[in-house]
Coordinates of N, CA and C in Angstrom, one line a residue:
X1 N 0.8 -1.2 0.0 CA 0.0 0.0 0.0 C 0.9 1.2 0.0
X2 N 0.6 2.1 -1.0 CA 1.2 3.5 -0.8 C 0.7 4.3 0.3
X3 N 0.9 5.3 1.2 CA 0.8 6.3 1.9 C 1.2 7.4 1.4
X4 N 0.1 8.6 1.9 CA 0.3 9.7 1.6 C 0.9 10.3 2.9
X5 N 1.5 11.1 2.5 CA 1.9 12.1 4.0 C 2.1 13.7 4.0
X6 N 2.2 14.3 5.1 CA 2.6 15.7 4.7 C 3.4 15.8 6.4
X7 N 4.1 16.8 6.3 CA 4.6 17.5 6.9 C 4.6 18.8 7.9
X8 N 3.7 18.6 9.2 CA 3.2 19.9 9.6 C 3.9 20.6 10.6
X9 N 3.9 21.9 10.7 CA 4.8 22.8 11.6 C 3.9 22.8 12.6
X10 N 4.4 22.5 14.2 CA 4.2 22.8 15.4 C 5.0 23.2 17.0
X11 N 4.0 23.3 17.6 CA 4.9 24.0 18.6 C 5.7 23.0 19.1
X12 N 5.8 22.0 19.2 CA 7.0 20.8 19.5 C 7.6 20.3 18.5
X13 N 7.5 20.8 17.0 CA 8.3 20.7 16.0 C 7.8 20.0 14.8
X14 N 8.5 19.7 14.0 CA 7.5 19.6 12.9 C 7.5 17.7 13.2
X15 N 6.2 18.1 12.5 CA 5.5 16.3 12.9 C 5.5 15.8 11.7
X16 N 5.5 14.6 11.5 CA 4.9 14.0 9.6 C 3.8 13.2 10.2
X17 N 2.5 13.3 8.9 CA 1.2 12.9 9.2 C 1.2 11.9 8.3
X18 N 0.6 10.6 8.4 CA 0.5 9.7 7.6 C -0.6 9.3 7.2
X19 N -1.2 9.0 5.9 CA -3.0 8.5 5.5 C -2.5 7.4 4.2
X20 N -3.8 6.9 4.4 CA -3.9 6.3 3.2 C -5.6 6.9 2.3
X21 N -6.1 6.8 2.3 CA -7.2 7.4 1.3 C -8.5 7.5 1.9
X22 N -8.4 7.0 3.0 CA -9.6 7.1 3.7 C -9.2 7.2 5.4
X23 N -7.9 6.9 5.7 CA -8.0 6.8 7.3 C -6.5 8.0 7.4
X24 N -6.3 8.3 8.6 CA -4.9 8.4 9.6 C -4.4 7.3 10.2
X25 N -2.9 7.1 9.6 CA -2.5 6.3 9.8 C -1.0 6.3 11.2
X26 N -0.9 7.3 11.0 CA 0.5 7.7 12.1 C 1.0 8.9 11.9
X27 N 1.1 9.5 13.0 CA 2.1 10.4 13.5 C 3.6 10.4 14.3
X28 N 4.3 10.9 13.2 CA 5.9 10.9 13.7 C 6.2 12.2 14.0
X29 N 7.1 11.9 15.5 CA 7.4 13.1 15.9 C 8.7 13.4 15.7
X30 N 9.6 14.5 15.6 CA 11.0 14.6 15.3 C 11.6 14.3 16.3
X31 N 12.5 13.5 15.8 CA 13.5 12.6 16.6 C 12.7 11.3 17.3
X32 N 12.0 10.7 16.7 CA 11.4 9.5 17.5 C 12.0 8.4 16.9
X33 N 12.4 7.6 17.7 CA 12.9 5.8 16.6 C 12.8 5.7 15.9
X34 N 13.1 5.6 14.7 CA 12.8 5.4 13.1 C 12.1 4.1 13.6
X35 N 12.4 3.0 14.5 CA 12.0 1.7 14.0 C 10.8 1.5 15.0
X36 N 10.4 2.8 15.9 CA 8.6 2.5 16.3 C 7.9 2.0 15.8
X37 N 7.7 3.0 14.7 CA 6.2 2.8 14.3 C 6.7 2.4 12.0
X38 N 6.1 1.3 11.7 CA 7.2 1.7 10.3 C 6.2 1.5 9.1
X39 N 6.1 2.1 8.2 CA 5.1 3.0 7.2 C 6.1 2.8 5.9
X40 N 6.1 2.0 5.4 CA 7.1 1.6 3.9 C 5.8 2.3 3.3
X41 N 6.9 2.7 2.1 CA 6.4 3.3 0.4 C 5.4 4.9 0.9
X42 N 6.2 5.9 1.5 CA 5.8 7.4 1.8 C 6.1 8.0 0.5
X43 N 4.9 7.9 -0.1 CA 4.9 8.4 -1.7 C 4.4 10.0 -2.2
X44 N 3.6 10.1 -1.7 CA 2.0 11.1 -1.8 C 2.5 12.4 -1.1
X45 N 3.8 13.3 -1.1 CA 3.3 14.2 -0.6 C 2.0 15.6 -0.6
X46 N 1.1 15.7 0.9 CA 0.5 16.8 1.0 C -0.7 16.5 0.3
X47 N -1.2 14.9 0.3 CA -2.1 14.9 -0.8 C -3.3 14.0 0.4
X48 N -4.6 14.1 -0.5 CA -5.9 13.7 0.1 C -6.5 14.2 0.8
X49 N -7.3 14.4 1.4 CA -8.6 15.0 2.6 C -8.3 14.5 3.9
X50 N -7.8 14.1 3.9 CA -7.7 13.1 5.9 C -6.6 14.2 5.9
X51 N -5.4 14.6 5.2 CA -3.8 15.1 5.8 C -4.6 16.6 5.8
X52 N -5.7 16.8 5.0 CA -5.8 18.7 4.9 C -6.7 18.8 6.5
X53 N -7.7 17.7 6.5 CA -8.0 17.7 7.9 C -7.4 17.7 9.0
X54 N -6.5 16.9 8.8 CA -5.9 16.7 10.2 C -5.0 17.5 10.5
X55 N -4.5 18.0 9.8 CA -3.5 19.5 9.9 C -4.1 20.5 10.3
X56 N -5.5 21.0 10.0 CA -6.3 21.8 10.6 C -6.8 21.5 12.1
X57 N -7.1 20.3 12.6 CA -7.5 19.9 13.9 C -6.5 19.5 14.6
X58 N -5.4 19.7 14.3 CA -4.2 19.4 15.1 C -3.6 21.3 14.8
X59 N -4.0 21.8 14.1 CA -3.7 23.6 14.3 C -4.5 24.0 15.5
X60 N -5.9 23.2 15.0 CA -6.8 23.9 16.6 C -6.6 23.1 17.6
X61 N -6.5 22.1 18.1 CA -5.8 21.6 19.5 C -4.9 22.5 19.4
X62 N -3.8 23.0 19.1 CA -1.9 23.6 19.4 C -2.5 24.9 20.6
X63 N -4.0 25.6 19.2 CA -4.3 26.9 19.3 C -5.1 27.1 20.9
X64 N -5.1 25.8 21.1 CA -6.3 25.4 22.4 C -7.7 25.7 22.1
X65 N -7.9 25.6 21.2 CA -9.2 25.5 20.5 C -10.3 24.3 20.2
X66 N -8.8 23.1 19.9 CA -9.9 21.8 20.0 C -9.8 21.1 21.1
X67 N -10.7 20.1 21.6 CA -10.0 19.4 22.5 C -10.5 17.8 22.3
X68 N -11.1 17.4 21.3 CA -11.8 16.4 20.3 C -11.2 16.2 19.0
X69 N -11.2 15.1 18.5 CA -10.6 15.1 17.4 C -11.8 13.9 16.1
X70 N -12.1 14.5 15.4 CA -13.0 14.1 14.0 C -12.6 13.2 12.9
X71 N -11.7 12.2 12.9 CA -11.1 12.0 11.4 C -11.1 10.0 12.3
X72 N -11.5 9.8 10.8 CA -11.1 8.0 10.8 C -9.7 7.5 11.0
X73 N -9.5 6.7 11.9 CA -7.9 6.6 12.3 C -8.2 5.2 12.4
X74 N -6.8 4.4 11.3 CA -7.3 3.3 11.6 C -5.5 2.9 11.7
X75 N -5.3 3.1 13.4 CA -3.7 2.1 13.5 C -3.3 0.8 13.4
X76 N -2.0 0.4 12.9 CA -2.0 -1.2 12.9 C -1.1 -1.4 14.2
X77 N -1.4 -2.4 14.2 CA -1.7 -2.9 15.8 C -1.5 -4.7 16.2
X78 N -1.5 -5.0 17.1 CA -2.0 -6.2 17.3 C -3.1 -6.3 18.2
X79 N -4.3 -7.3 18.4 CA -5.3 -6.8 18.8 C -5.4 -6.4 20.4
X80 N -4.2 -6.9 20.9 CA -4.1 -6.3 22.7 C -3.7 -4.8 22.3
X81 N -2.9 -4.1 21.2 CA -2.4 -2.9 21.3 C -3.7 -2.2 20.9
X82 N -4.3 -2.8 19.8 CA -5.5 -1.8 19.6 C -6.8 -1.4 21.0
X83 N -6.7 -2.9 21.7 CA -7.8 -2.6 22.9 C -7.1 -1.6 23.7
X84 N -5.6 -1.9 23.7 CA -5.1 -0.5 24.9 C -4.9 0.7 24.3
X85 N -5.4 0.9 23.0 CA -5.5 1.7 22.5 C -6.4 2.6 22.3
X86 N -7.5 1.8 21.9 CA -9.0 2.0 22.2 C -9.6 2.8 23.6
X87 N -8.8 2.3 24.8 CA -9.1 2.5 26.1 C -8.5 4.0 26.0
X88 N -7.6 4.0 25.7 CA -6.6 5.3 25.8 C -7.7 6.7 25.2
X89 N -8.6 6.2 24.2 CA -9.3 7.6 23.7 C -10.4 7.6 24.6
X90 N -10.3 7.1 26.1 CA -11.7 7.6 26.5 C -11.0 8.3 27.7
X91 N -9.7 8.7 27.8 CA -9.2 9.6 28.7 C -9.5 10.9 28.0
X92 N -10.1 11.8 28.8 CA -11.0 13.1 28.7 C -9.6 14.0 28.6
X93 N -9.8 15.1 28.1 CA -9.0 15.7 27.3 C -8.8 16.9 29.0
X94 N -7.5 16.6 29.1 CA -6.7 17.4 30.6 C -6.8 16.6 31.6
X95 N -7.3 15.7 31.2 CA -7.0 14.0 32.3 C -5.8 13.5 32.4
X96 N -5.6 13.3 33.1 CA -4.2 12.1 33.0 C -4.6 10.7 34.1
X97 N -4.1 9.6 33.3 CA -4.3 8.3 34.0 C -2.8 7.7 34.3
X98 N -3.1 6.2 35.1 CA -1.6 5.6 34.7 C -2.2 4.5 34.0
X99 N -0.5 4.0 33.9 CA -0.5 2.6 32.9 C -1.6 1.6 33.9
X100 N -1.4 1.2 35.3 CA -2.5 0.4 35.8 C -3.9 0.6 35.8
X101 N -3.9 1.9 36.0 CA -5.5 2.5 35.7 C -5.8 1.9 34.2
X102 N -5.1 1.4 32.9 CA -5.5 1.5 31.7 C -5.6 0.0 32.0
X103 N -4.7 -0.5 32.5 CA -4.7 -2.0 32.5 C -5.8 -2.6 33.4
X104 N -6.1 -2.2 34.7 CA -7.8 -2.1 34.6 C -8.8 -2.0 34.2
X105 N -8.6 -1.0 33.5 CA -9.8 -0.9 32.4 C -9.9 -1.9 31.5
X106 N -9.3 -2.5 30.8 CA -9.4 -3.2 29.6 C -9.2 -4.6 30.6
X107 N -9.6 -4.7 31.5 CA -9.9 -6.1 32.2 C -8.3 -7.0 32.5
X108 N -7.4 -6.3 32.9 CA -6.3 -6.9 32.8 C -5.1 -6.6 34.1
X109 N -5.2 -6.9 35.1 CA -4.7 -5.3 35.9 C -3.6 -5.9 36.2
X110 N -3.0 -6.9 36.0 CA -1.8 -7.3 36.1 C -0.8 -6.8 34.7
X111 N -1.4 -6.4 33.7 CA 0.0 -6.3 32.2 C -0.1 -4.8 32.6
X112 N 0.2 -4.6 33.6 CA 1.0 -2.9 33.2 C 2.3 -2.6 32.4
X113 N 2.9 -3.8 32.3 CA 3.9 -3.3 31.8 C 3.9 -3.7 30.2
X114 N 2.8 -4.5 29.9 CA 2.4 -5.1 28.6 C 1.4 -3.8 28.1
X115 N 0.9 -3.1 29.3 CA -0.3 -2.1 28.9 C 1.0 -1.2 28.3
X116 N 2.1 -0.4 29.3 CA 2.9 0.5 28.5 C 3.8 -0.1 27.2
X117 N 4.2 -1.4 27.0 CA 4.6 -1.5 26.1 C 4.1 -1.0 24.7
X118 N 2.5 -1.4 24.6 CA 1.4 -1.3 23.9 C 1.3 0.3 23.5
X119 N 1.6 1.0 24.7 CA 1.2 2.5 24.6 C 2.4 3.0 24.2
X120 N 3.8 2.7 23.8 CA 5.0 2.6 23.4 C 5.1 2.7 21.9
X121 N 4.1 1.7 21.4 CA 3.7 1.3 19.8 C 2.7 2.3 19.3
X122 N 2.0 3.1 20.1 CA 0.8 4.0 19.8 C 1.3 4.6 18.3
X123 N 0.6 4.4 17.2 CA 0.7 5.4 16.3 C 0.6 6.3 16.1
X124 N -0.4 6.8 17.5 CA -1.3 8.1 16.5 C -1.0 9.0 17.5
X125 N -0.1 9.0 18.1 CA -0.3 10.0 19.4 C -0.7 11.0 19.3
X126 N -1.1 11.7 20.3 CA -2.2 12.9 20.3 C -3.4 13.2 20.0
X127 N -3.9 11.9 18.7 CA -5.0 11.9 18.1 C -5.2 10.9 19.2
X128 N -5.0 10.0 19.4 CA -5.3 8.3 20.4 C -4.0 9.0 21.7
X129 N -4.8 9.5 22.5 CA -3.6 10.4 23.1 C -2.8 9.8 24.9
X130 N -1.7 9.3 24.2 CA -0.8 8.4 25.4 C -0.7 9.7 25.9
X131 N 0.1 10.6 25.4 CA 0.4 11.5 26.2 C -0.3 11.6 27.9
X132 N -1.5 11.3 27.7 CA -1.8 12.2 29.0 C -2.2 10.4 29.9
X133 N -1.1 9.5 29.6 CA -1.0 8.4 30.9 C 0.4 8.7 31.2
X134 N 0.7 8.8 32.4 CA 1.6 8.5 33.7 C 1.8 7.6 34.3
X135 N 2.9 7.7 34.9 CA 3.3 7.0 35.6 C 2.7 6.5 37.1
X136 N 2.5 6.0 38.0 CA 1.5 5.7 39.5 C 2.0 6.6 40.2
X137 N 3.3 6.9 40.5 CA 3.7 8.0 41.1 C 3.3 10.0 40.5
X138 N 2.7 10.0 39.4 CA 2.4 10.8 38.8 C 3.5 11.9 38.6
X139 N 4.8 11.0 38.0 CA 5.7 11.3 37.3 C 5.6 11.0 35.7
X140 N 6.3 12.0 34.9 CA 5.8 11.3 33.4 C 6.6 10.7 33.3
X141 N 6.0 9.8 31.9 CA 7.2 8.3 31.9 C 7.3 8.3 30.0
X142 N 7.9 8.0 29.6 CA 8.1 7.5 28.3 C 7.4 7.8 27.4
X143 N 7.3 9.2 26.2 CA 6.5 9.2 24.9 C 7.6 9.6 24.1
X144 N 6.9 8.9 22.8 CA 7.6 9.0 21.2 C 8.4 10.7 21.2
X145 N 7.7 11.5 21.1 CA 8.0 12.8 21.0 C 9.0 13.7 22.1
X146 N 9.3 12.7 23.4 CA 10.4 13.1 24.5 C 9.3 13.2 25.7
X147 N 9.8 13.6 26.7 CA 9.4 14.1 27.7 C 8.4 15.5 27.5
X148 N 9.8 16.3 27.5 CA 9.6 17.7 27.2 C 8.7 17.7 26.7
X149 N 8.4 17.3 25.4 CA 6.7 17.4 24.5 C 5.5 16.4 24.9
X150 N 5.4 15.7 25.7 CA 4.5 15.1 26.5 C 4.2 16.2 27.6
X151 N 5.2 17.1 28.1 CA 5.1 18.0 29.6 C 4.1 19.3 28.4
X152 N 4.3 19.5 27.6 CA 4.0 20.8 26.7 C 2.7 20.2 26.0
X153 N 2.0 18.9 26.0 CA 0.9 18.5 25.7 C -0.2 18.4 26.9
X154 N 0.7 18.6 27.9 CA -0.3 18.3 29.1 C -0.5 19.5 29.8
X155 N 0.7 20.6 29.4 CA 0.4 21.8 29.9 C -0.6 22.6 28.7
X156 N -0.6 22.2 27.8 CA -1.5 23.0 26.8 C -2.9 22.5 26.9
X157 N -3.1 21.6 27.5 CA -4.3 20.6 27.8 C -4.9 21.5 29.2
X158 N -4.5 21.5 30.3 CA -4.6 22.2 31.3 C -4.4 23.8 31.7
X159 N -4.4 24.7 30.6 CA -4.7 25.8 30.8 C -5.9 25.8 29.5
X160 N -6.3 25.3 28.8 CA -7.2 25.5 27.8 C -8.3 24.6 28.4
X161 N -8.2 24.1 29.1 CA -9.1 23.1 29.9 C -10.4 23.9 31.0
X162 N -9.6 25.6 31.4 CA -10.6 26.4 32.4 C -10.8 27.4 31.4
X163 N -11.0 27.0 29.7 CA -11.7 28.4 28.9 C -12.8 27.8 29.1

């Protein structure tokens, strides 16, 4: 399968968006593992309706404007990553959970560490948003895009959270 992608400027740096013709497929953040998340044959730049979307709704989250996100996102996965993935988009937007709280949820309270591995693999961050799970101690722990830009998604989350 080809993918299309584009390239968008943000306040944690420029991101690349990935679709195929009908869904969102991933988001890479600068400087993340090349070997996370892996998307062969990035053909298509700037092209289709999902990338013009999602560059717009990821302008209004930056702007604190959205705090919901609209677009068909379909990550590949295996089916435990998708369920803890699944789980992940019912954290309310300026929430933060931990990895056991997730592994609870999805009926499992012992794989926390199978729950973060899972959340490790997330494609879509921000759209399917790890960012805002923690650690038990309510220290942050581990995202694709660094620290720093998980601390700058959770602070943008939390002052646009009391408009």
């Amino acid at each position: 399968m080809k993918y299309n992608y584009t390239i968008m400027k943000s306040p944690v740096g420029d991101i690349t968006l990935i679709a195929d013709n009908v869904s969102l497929r991933g988001i890479y953040w600068p400087n993340q593992k090349p070997d996370r998340v892996k998307f062969p044959n990035l053909e298509n730049k700037d092209r289709g309706p999902i990338l013009k979307s999602a560059v717009k709704q990821l302008e209004g989250y930056f702007s604190g404007k959205r705090k919901e996100f609209n677009l068909p996102l379909k990550p590949v996965g295996t089916e435990f990553q998708k369920e803890v993935w699944e789980a992940l988009r019912s954290i309310s937007y300026g929430e933060t959970v931990s990895y056991g709280d997730i592994a609870k949820q999805i009926g499992r309270p012992k794989a926390v560490r199978a729950v973060g591995a899972a959340i490790g693999k997330n494609p879509l961050s921000i759209m399917i948003p790890c960012h805002r799970v923690i650690g038990a101690s309510g220290k942050l722990t581990g995202f694709a895009g660094g620290l720093s830009t998980k601390a700058f998604l959770l602070n943008l989350e939390n002052q646009t959270d009391s408009h």
